[in-house]
mmCIF file of C-alpha atoms in Angstrom:
data_model
loop_
_atom_site.group_PDB
_atom_site.id
_atom_site.type_symbol
_atom_site.label_atom_id
_atom_site.label_comp_id
_atom_site.label_asym_id
_atom_site.label_seq_id
_atom_site.Cartn_x
_atom_site.Cartn_y
_atom_site.Cartn_z
ATOM 1 C CA UNK N 1 15.509 4.326 -7.488
ATOM 2 C CA UNK N 2 17.557 1.173 -7.012
ATOM 3 C CA UNK N 3 16.079 -2.086 -8.183
ATOM 4 C CA UNK N 4 15.327 -4.857 -5.711
ATOM 5 C CA UNK N 5 17.796 -7.746 -5.643
ATOM 6 C CA UNK N 6 17.643 -9.874 -8.769
ATOM 7 C CA UNK N 7 14.903 -12.447 -8.122
ATOM 8 C CA UNK N 8 14.746 -16.096 -9.070
ATOM 9 C CA UNK N 9 13.652 -16.588 -12.656
ATOM 10 C CA UNK N 10 10.480 -18.657 -13.014
ATOM 11 C CA UNK N 11 9.991 -17.401 -16.583
ATOM 12 C CA UNK N 12 6.584 -17.347 -18.246
ATOM 13 C CA UNK N 13 4.151 -14.440 -18.221
ATOM 14 C CA UNK N 14 3.205 -12.113 -15.384
ATOM 15 C CA UNK N 15 0.085 -9.944 -15.613
ATOM 16 C CA UNK N 16 0.089 -6.811 -13.437
ATOM 17 C CA UNK N 17 -3.135 -4.900 -12.799
ATOM 18 C CA UNK N 18 -2.646 -1.236 -11.942
ATOM 19 C CA UNK N 19 0.908 -1.811 -13.081
ATOM 20 C CA UNK N 20 1.523 1.731 -14.349
ATOM 21 C CA UNK N 21 1.151 3.182 -10.860
ATOM 22 C CA UNK N 22 3.700 3.909 -8.144
ATOM 23 C CA UNK N 23 4.300 0.312 -7.091
ATOM 24 C CA UNK N 24 3.831 -1.174 -10.554
ATOM 25 C CA UNK N 25 6.556 1.005 -12.060
ATOM 26 C CA UNK N 26 8.862 0.211 -9.128
ATOM 27 C CA UNK N 27 8.621 -3.555 -9.723
ATOM 28 C CA UNK N 28 8.680 -3.486 -13.519
ATOM 29 C CA UNK N 29 12.469 -3.787 -13.967
ATOM 30 C CA UNK N 30 12.709 -6.762 -11.615
ATOM 31 C CA UNK N 31 9.723 -8.449 -13.245
ATOM 32 C CA UNK N 32 11.379 -8.125 -16.653
ATOM 33 C CA UNK N 33 14.389 -9.936 -15.211
ATOM 34 C CA UNK N 34 12.281 -12.698 -13.663
ATOM 35 C CA UNK N 35 9.678 -13.328 -16.391
ATOM 36 C CA UNK N 36 9.730 -13.717 -20.153
ATOM 37 C CA UNK N 37 6.748 -11.409 -20.626
ATOM 38 C CA UNK N 38 5.293 -8.615 -18.487
ATOM 39 C CA UNK N 39 1.794 -7.356 -19.322
ATOM 40 C CA UNK N 40 0.368 -4.337 -17.514
ATOM 41 C CA UNK N 41 -3.324 -3.401 -17.378
ATOM 42 C CA UNK N 42 -3.994 0.144 -16.149
ATOM 43 C CA UNK N 43 -6.585 2.823 -16.889
ATOM 44 C CA UNK N 44 -4.069 5.682 -16.377
ATOM 45 C CA UNK N 45 -6.513 7.482 -14.088
ATOM 46 C CA UNK N 46 -5.992 11.270 -14.225
ATOM 47 C CA UNK N 47 -5.768 11.517 -10.427
ATOM 48 C CA UNK N 48 -2.443 9.692 -10.789
ATOM 49 C CA UNK N 49 -1.513 10.228 -14.447
ATOM 50 C CA UNK N 50 -2.374 13.836 -15.265
ATOM 51 C CA UNK N 51 -1.054 13.693 -18.822
ATOM 52 C CA UNK N 52 -2.545 10.296 -19.642
ATOM 53 C CA UNK N 53 0.832 9.265 -21.063
ATOM 54 C CA UNK N 54 2.691 6.047 -20.393
ATOM 55 C CA UNK N 55 4.928 6.595 -17.324
ATOM 56 C CA UNK N 56 8.604 6.894 -18.136
ATOM 57 C CA UNK N 57 9.364 4.823 -15.015
ATOM 58 C CA UNK N 58 7.562 1.762 -16.424
ATOM 59 C CA UNK N 59 10.066 -0.629 -17.999
ATOM 60 C CA UNK N 60 10.050 -0.030 -21.752
ATOM 61 C CA UNK N 61 9.669 -3.733 -22.514
ATOM 62 C CA UNK N 62 6.508 -4.101 -20.441
ATOM 63 C CA UNK N 63 3.360 -4.295 -22.577
ATOM 64 C CA UNK N 64 0.789 -1.705 -21.477
ATOM 65 C CA UNK N 65 -2.920 -2.255 -22.112
ATOM 66 C CA UNK N 66 -5.012 0.786 -21.177
ATOM 67 C CA UNK N 67 -8.285 -0.551 -19.816
ATOM 68 C CA UNK N 68 -10.569 -0.603 -16.767
ATOM 69 C CA UNK N 69 -10.188 -3.663 -14.526
ATOM 70 C CA UNK N 70 -13.807 -3.381 -13.371
ATOM 71 C CA UNK N 71 -15.204 -3.961 -16.873
ATOM 72 C CA UNK N 72 -15.905 -7.502 -18.049
ATOM 73 C CA UNK N 73 -14.912 -6.598 -21.608
ATOM 74 C CA UNK N 74 -11.411 -5.716 -20.405
ATOM 75 C CA UNK N 75 -10.723 -9.300 -19.451
ATOM 76 C CA UNK N 76 -12.148 -10.687 -22.667
ATOM 77 C CA UNK N 77 -9.781 -8.403 -24.534
ATOM 78 C CA UNK N 78 -6.727 -9.062 -22.343
ATOM 79 C CA UNK N 79 -7.087 -12.792 -21.873
ATOM 80 C CA UNK N 80 -7.609 -13.376 -25.555
ATOM 81 C CA UNK N 81 -3.934 -12.497 -26.003
ATOM 82 C CA UNK N 82 -2.392 -13.227 -22.585
ATOM 83 C CA UNK N 83 -2.024 -16.482 -20.653
ATOM 84 C CA UNK N 84 -0.662 -15.451 -17.250
ATOM 85 C CA UNK N 85 1.409 -17.757 -15.076
ATOM 86 C CA UNK N 86 1.331 -15.216 -12.240
ATOM 87 C CA UNK N 87 -1.022 -12.284 -11.627
ATOM 88 C CA UNK N 88 -0.001 -9.336 -9.435
ATOM 89 C CA UNK N 89 -3.155 -7.459 -8.481
ATOM 90 C CA UNK N 90 -2.294 -3.859 -7.611
ATOM 91 C CA UNK N 91 -5.246 -2.025 -9.174
ATOM 92 C CA UNK N 92 -7.215 -0.180 -6.489
ATOM 93 C CA UNK N 93 -8.614 3.126 -5.360
ATOM 94 C CA UNK N 94 -6.477 3.963 -2.350
ATOM 95 C CA UNK N 95 -7.669 7.174 -0.681
ATOM 96 C CA UNK N 96 -8.685 6.376 2.900
ATOM 97 C CA UNK N 97 -10.397 9.730 3.470
ATOM 98 C CA UNK N 98 -11.646 9.942 -0.099
ATOM 99 C CA UNK N 99 -13.358 6.558 0.273
ATOM 100 C CA UNK N 100 -15.795 8.038 2.785
ATOM 101 C CA UNK N 101 -17.070 10.455 0.126
ATOM 102 C CA UNK N 102 -16.755 8.074 -2.824
ATOM 103 C CA UNK N 103 -17.705 4.731 -1.347
ATOM 104 C CA UNK N 104 -19.289 3.474 -4.563
ATOM 105 C CA UNK N 105 -16.200 4.261 -6.628
ATOM 106 C CA UNK N 106 -13.885 2.507 -4.182
ATOM 107 C CA UNK N 107 -16.139 -0.509 -3.857
ATOM 108 C CA UNK N 108 -16.602 -0.777 -7.620
ATOM 109 C CA UNK N 109 -12.893 -0.681 -8.448
ATOM 110 C CA UNK N 110 -11.563 -2.640 -5.499
ATOM 111 C CA UNK N 111 -14.194 -5.340 -5.074
ATOM 112 C CA UNK N 112 -15.903 -5.574 -8.473
ATOM 113 C CA UNK N 113 -12.559 -5.072 -10.207
ATOM 114 C CA UNK N 114 -11.224 -8.113 -8.345
ATOM 115 C CA UNK N 115 -14.255 -10.273 -9.089
ATOM 116 C CA UNK N 116 -14.212 -9.277 -12.775
ATOM 117 C CA UNK N 117 -10.568 -10.335 -12.995
ATOM 118 C CA UNK N 118 -11.325 -13.688 -11.385
ATOM 119 C CA UNK N 119 -14.415 -14.267 -13.534
ATOM 120 C CA UNK N 120 -12.385 -13.494 -16.631
ATOM 121 C CA UNK N 121 -9.639 -15.939 -15.704
ATOM 122 C CA UNK N 122 -12.219 -18.651 -15.151
ATOM 123 C CA UNK N 123 -14.300 -17.759 -18.215
ATOM 124 C CA UNK N 124 -11.271 -18.016 -20.493
ATOM 125 C CA UNK N 125 -9.875 -21.064 -18.657
ATOM 126 C CA UNK N 126 -6.583 -19.296 -18.036
ATOM 127 C CA UNK N 127 -6.059 -19.930 -14.352
ATOM 128 C CA UNK N 128 -2.649 -18.677 -13.201
ATOM 129 C CA UNK N 129 -0.357 -20.614 -10.914
ATOM 130 C CA UNK N 130 -0.379 -17.784 -8.365
ATOM 131 C CA UNK N 131 -2.055 -14.452 -7.602
ATOM 132 C CA UNK N 132 -0.277 -11.816 -5.518
ATOM 133 C CA UNK N 133 -2.554 -9.204 -3.919
ATOM 134 C CA UNK N 134 -1.311 -5.905 -2.528
ATOM 135 C CA UNK N 135 -3.593 -5.409 0.471
ATOM 136 C CA UNK N 136 -3.324 -2.803 3.215
ATOM 137 C CA UNK N 137 -2.833 -2.298 6.934
ATOM 138 C CA UNK N 138 -6.154 -0.417 6.708
ATOM 139 C CA UNK N 139 -7.914 -3.787 7.108
ATOM 140 C CA UNK N 140 -6.967 -3.756 10.819
ATOM 141 C CA UNK N 141 -8.531 -0.428 11.752
ATOM 142 C CA UNK N 142 -7.277 0.509 15.224
ATOM 143 C CA UNK N 143 -5.887 -2.992 15.654
ATOM 144 C CA UNK N 144 -5.164 -4.617 19.001
ATOM 145 C CA UNK N 145 -4.202 -2.990 22.280
ATOM 146 C CA UNK N 146 -3.235 -4.416 25.665
ATOM 147 C CA UNK N 147 -4.462 -3.235 29.041
ATOM 148 C CA UNK N 148 -2.391 -3.029 32.230
ATOM 149 C CA UNK N 149 -2.798 -6.756 32.876
ATOM 150 C CA UNK N 150 -1.508 -7.672 29.406
ATOM 151 C CA UNK N 151 -4.963 -8.630 28.160
ATOM 152 C CA UNK N 152 -5.486 -7.986 24.455
ATOM 153 C CA UNK N 153 -8.587 -6.051 23.439
ATOM 154 C CA UNK N 154 -9.943 -4.264 20.377
ATOM 155 C CA UNK N 155 -11.073 -0.719 21.180
ATOM 156 C CA UNK N 156 -12.576 0.055 17.774
ATOM 157 C CA UNK N 157 -12.762 3.459 16.159
ATOM 158 C CA UNK N 158 -12.126 6.540 18.260
ATOM 159 C CA UNK N 159 -15.119 8.832 18.621
ATOM 160 C CA UNK N 160 -15.451 12.539 17.946
ATOM 161 C CA UNK N 161 -16.314 13.026 21.610
ATOM 162 C CA UNK N 162 -12.991 11.634 22.844
ATOM 163 C CA UNK N 163 -10.978 13.289 20.086
ATOM 164 C CA UNK N 164 -12.534 16.685 20.820
ATOM 165 C CA UNK N 165 -11.208 16.251 24.380
ATOM 166 C CA UNK N 166 -7.710 15.513 22.990
ATOM 167 C CA UNK N 167 -7.935 11.991 24.386
ATOM 168 C CA UNK N 168 -5.754 10.507 21.686
ATOM 169 C CA UNK N 169 -4.845 7.140 23.192
ATOM 170 C CA UNK N 170 -7.034 4.588 24.915
ATOM 171 C CA UNK N 171 -6.689 4.959 28.707
ATOM 172 C CA UNK N 172 -4.329 2.608 30.550
ATOM 173 C CA UNK N 173 -3.503 0.671 27.403
ATOM 174 C CA UNK N 174 -0.660 0.232 24.929
ATOM 175 C CA UNK N 175 -0.900 -0.583 21.197
ATOM 176 C CA UNK N 176 0.336 -3.845 19.691
ATOM 177 C CA UNK N 177 2.049 -4.462 16.348
ATOM 178 C CA UNK N 178 -0.221 -5.656 13.550
ATOM 179 C CA UNK N 179 0.286 -9.349 12.811
ATOM 180 C CA UNK N 180 -2.006 -11.119 10.361
ATOM 181 C CA UNK N 181 -1.925 -14.443 12.214
ATOM 182 C CA UNK N 182 -3.030 -12.809 15.465
ATOM 183 C CA UNK N 183 -4.626 -9.385 14.882
ATOM 184 C CA UNK N 184 -8.325 -9.464 14.042
ATOM 185 C CA UNK N 185 -9.169 -7.179 11.096
ATOM 186 C CA UNK N 186 -11.736 -4.471 11.869
ATOM 187 C CA UNK N 187 -11.490 -1.687 9.259
ATOM 188 C CA UNK N 188 -12.648 1.827 10.162
ATOM 189 C CA UNK N 189 -12.682 3.196 6.600
ATOM 190 C CA UNK N 190 -14.525 2.234 3.433
ATOM 191 C CA UNK N 191 -11.151 1.752 1.779
ATOM 192 C CA UNK N 192 -10.056 -0.705 4.488
ATOM 193 C CA UNK N 193 -13.337 -2.582 4.182
ATOM 194 C CA UNK N 194 -12.886 -2.960 0.420
ATOM 195 C CA UNK N 195 -9.326 -4.248 0.830
ATOM 196 C CA UNK N 196 -10.516 -6.856 3.326
ATOM 197 C CA UNK N 197 -13.281 -7.817 0.903
ATOM 198 C CA UNK N 198 -10.641 -8.221 -1.826
ATOM 199 C CA UNK N 199 -8.766 -10.655 0.394
ATOM 200 C CA UNK N 200 -11.853 -12.709 1.173
ATOM 201 C CA UNK N 201 -13.075 -12.844 -2.429
ATOM 202 C CA UNK N 202 -9.646 -13.870 -3.689
ATOM 203 C CA UNK N 203 -9.099 -16.530 -1.039
ATOM 204 C CA UNK N 204 -12.520 -18.122 -1.524
ATOM 205 C CA UNK N 205 -12.069 -18.220 -5.300
ATOM 206 C CA UNK N 206 -8.438 -19.371 -5.306
ATOM 207 C CA UNK N 207 -8.979 -22.218 -2.859
ATOM 208 C CA UNK N 208 -11.813 -23.509 -5.040
ATOM 209 C CA UNK N 209 -9.622 -23.556 -8.161
ATOM 210 C CA UNK N 210 -6.284 -24.565 -6.630
ATOM 211 C CA UNK N 211 -4.563 -21.232 -7.307
ATOM 212 C CA UNK N 212 -1.820 -20.118 -4.906
ATOM 213 C CA UNK N 213 -2.328 -16.769 -3.188
ATOM 214 C CA UNK N 214 0.125 -14.309 -1.684
ATOM 215 C CA UNK N 215 -1.605 -11.524 0.262
ATOM 216 C CA UNK N 216 0.637 -8.699 1.421
ATOM 217 C CA UNK N 217 -0.748 -6.122 3.841
ATOM 218 C CA UNK N 218 1.326 -3.021 3.175
ATOM 219 C CA UNK N 219 1.984 -0.309 5.735
ATOM 220 C CA UNK N 220 2.614 3.358 4.752
ATOM 221 C CA UNK N 221 4.443 3.190 1.411
ATOM 222 C CA UNK N 222 6.469 6.218 0.288
ATOM 223 C CA UNK N 223 9.492 7.096 -1.803
ATOM 224 C CA UNK N 224 10.807 8.190 -5.179
ATOM 225 C CA UNK N 225 8.258 7.864 -7.961
ATOM 226 C CA UNK N 226 5.104 8.493 -5.937
ATOM 227 C CA UNK N 227 2.541 10.883 -7.350
ATOM 228 C CA UNK N 228 3.068 14.519 -6.400
ATOM 229 C CA UNK N 229 -0.339 15.579 -7.722
ATOM 230 C CA UNK N 230 -2.549 13.042 -5.941
ATOM 231 C CA UNK N 231 -3.621 14.431 -2.533
ATOM 232 C CA UNK N 232 -4.325 10.907 -1.262
ATOM 233 C CA UNK N 233 -0.869 9.375 -1.679
ATOM 234 C CA UNK N 234 0.277 9.996 1.890
ATOM 235 C CA UNK N 235 1.907 12.631 4.032
ATOM 236 C CA UNK N 236 5.595 12.172 3.299
ATOM 237 C CA UNK N 237 5.671 13.930 -0.066
ATOM 238 C CA UNK N 238 3.316 16.631 1.267
ATOM 239 C CA UNK N 239 5.619 17.252 4.234
ATOM 240 C CA UNK N 240 8.589 17.524 1.867
ATOM 241 C CA UNK N 241 6.806 20.086 -0.285
ATOM 242 C CA UNK N 242 5.810 22.111 2.791
ATOM 243 C CA UNK N 243 9.353 22.135 4.131
ATOM 244 C CA UNK N 244 10.712 22.952 0.675
ATOM 245 C CA UNK N 245 8.637 26.145 0.810
ATOM 246 C CA UNK N 246 10.052 27.073 4.200
ATOM 247 C CA UNK N 247 6.888 26.212 6.128
ATOM 248 C CA UNK N 248 6.630 24.622 9.543
ATOM 249 C CA UNK N 249 4.996 21.202 9.108
ATOM 250 C CA UNK N 250 1.696 20.954 11.045
ATOM 251 C CA UNK N 251 1.291 17.831 13.179
ATOM 252 C CA UNK N 252 -2.182 16.491 13.907
ATOM 253 C CA UNK N 253 -3.192 15.277 17.362
ATOM 254 C CA UNK N 254 -0.088 15.511 19.580
ATOM 255 C CA UNK N 255 2.476 14.580 16.939
ATOM 256 C CA UNK N 256 2.944 11.177 18.579
ATOM 257 C CA UNK N 257 0.861 9.157 16.128
ATOM 258 C CA UNK N 258 2.836 6.024 15.253
ATOM 259 C CA UNK N 259 3.234 4.854 11.685
ATOM 260 C CA UNK N 260 5.304 2.266 9.863
ATOM 261 C CA UNK N 261 6.831 4.112 6.911
ATOM 262 C CA UNK N 262 8.233 1.658 4.376
ATOM 263 C CA UNK N 263 10.317 2.761 1.408
ATOM 264 C CA UNK N 264 9.056 1.777 -2.042
ATOM 265 C CA UNK N 265 12.275 -0.195 -2.694
ATOM 266 C CA UNK N 266 11.442 -2.547 0.180
ATOM 267 C CA UNK N 267 7.812 -2.852 -0.909
ATOM 268 C CA UNK N 268 8.919 -3.652 -4.461
ATOM 269 C CA UNK N 269 11.252 -6.399 -3.310
ATOM 270 C CA UNK N 270 8.491 -7.904 -1.141
ATOM 271 C CA UNK N 271 5.984 -8.027 -4.002
ATOM 272 C CA UNK N 272 8.514 -9.497 -6.424
ATOM 273 C CA UNK N 273 9.453 -12.070 -3.780
ATOM 274 C CA UNK N 274 5.767 -12.930 -3.491
ATOM 275 C CA UNK N 275 5.617 -13.494 -7.247
ATOM 276 C CA UNK N 276 8.724 -15.668 -7.598
ATOM 277 C CA UNK N 277 9.288 -17.368 -4.233
ATOM 278 C CA UNK N 278 9.123 -21.166 -4.422
ATOM 279 C CA UNK N 279 7.463 -21.129 -1.015
ATOM 280 C CA UNK N 280 4.253 -19.277 -0.208
ATOM 281 C CA UNK N 281 1.409 -19.374 2.293
ATOM 282 C CA UNK N 282 -2.228 -18.642 1.623
ATOM 283 C CA UNK N 283 -2.769 -16.486 4.697
ATOM 284 C CA UNK N 284 -1.938 -12.746 4.669
ATOM 285 C CA UNK N 285 1.501 -11.428 5.595
ATOM 286 C CA UNK N 286 2.477 -7.971 6.830
ATOM 287 C CA UNK N 287 4.959 -5.756 4.986
ATOM 288 C CA UNK N 288 6.538 -2.872 6.862
ATOM 289 C CA UNK N 289 9.872 -1.395 7.860
ATOM 290 C CA UNK N 290 10.135 -3.582 10.946
ATOM 291 C CA UNK N 291 9.788 -0.622 13.309
ATOM 292 C CA UNK N 292 7.451 2.268 14.048
ATOM 293 C CA UNK N 293 8.182 5.971 14.004
ATOM 294 C CA UNK N 294 6.036 8.873 15.119
ATOM 295 C CA UNK N 295 4.668 11.367 12.631
ATOM 296 C CA UNK N 296 6.601 13.990 14.578
ATOM 297 C CA UNK N 297 9.906 12.162 14.030
ATOM 298 C CA UNK N 298 9.306 11.904 10.281
ATOM 299 C CA UNK N 299 8.395 15.599 10.067
ATOM 300 C CA UNK N 300 11.485 16.596 12.080
ATOM 301 C CA UNK N 301 13.807 14.670 9.726
ATOM 302 C CA UNK N 302 12.174 16.285 6.691
ATOM 303 C CA UNK N 303 12.390 19.769 8.215
ATOM 304 C CA UNK N 304 16.073 19.231 8.955
ATOM 305 C CA UNK N 305 16.724 18.134 5.363
ATOM 306 C CA UNK N 306 15.233 21.360 4.023
ATOM 307 C CA UNK N 307 16.464 23.551 6.897
ATOM 308 C CA UNK N 308 12.828 24.503 7.471
ATOM 309 C CA UNK N 309 11.288 25.659 10.761
ATOM 310 C CA UNK N 310 10.598 22.956 13.318
ATOM 311 C CA UNK N 311 7.223 21.164 12.978
ATOM 312 C CA UNK N 312 4.404 22.339 15.252
ATOM 313 C CA UNK N 313 1.533 20.491 16.914
ATOM 314 C CA UNK N 314 -1.941 21.720 15.934
ATOM 315 C CA UNK N 315 -4.191 19.467 18.004
ATOM 316 C CA UNK N 316 -6.371 18.917 14.948
ATOM 317 C CA UNK N 317 -7.499 15.427 13.990
ATOM 318 C CA UNK N 318 -8.924 13.653 10.994
ATOM 319 C CA UNK N 319 -11.982 11.479 11.460
ATOM 320 C CA UNK N 320 -11.256 7.855 10.664
ATOM 321 C CA UNK N 321 -7.501 8.034 11.287
ATOM 322 C CA UNK N 322 -6.164 5.267 13.502
ATOM 323 C CA UNK N 323 -3.906 6.231 16.372
ATOM 324 C CA UNK N 324 -1.064 3.771 15.889
ATOM 325 C CA UNK N 325 -0.106 1.285 13.168
ATOM 326 C CA UNK N 326 2.986 -0.787 12.551
ATOM 327 C CA UNK N 327 3.717 -4.307 11.325
ATOM 328 C CA UNK N 328 5.216 -7.501 12.629
ATOM 329 C CA UNK N 329 7.080 -8.678 9.515
ATOM 330 C CA UNK N 330 8.310 -12.053 10.770
ATOM 331 C CA UNK N 331 5.948 -14.081 8.551
ATOM 332 C CA UNK N 332 7.203 -12.455 5.347
ATOM 333 C CA UNK N 333 10.792 -12.907 6.501
ATOM 334 C CA UNK N 334 10.198 -16.591 7.221
ATOM 335 C CA UNK N 335 8.065 -17.488 4.206
ATOM 336 C CA UNK N 336 9.479 -15.265 1.454
ATOM 337 C CA UNK N 337 13.013 -14.775 2.723
ATOM 338 C CA UNK N 338 12.389 -11.026 2.516
ATOM 339 C CA UNK N 339 13.659 -8.370 4.921
ATOM 340 C CA UNK N 340 13.369 -4.567 4.779
ATOM 341 C CA UNK N 341 16.658 -2.833 3.992
ATOM 342 C CA UNK N 342 16.023 0.888 4.568
ATOM 343 C CA UNK N 343 15.397 2.875 7.743
ATOM 344 C CA UNK N 344 13.371 6.085 7.917
ATOM 345 C CA UNK N 345 16.320 8.466 7.674
ATOM 346 C CA UNK N 346 17.630 6.741 4.540
ATOM 347 C CA UNK N 347 14.174 6.690 3.001
ATOM 348 C CA UNK N 348 13.483 10.370 3.630
ATOM 349 C CA UNK N 349 16.828 11.290 2.120
ATOM 350 C CA UNK N 350 16.002 9.279 -1.010
ATOM 351 C CA UNK N 351 12.503 10.762 -1.283
ATOM 352 C CA UNK N 352 13.598 14.381 -0.724
ATOM 353 C CA UNK N 353 16.515 14.082 -3.146
ATOM 354 C CA UNK N 354 14.164 12.741 -5.806
ATOM 355 C CA UNK N 355 11.545 15.457 -5.204
ATOM 356 C CA UNK N 356 14.240 18.160 -5.376
ATOM 357 C CA UNK N 357 15.222 16.879 -8.823
ATOM 358 C CA UNK N 358 11.706 17.062 -10.284
ATOM 359 C CA UNK N 359 11.423 19.979 -12.747
ATOM 360 C CA UNK N 360 7.831 21.021 -12.085
ATOM 361 C CA UNK N 361 7.419 20.333 -8.372
ATOM 362 C CA UNK N 362 5.953 23.209 -6.385
ATOM 363 C CA UNK N 363 6.095 23.849 -2.625
ATOM 364 C CA UNK N 364 2.853 23.088 -0.804
#
């Protein structure tokens, strides 16, 4: 994986929660270049870290503290030895479908974990200059659509009744890109609701204490380094493993579901920019590739890479999935000076090449 462009160097200490995960490892090299000290707090959850060992991808100079962000004692322990100038809050349970079955777990980690962090910072009088939160496009739910007259409306979650009839889109309407300054958030998953709660808790707290906030709503992140054992990390690695085994990739609905697939390299550079940029804004910003692709297009590119059979449409659906999602990234470009660098074809090539090089990967 290539490192993001060398950032400005504010120096000082950065504290990264969940920093031994996919995104945390991807930003660790750049953070070591930008800060004097990088401290990572992560519980090395077995769903992500099967061996429980420190990830090799985490920069060797980063200090790793194995602890649970949702426990008050964690912050007493950490903040006794760390005075953060910037906090990057990545720690979260991320499974959209899983959150429906484990709502308490997701709420505890995502919401209580955030409030415990903030309470700890206040309790120890170690308020950082800035907190960067990795949020999610899941806060929008189905997002905004426009009818034939150009009027914007919010259709809400699709029902089983309409999905059983293969009515995938909303009649006589077109979807609109997700834009934090315009699109009203209306999550349709427990996970999305907890991410929106994170945003609200952080903003209310930070404004009271004069702490800068950078809230980045990430679209579908994928790429080298993502977990190949976690079934909730997204479809791209699963599609690669299916095609690797010579299978035809199954496409839910009609294969025309739109998604904004953003390579981890671009996500990493956005988060680092949020940590070091001299200019920030307190309101959320969207991070995506700058364009949408259909699930069918992504599957076709992966199948071609592996010379696998063409993908096939199944007509199945997953309850709680939104129909279309992609980002308007103009705010992040304007405020942070960040732009995505990789298109879908480049990203798939990087992901598949990395997966092919893994010694223990098995076809799905």
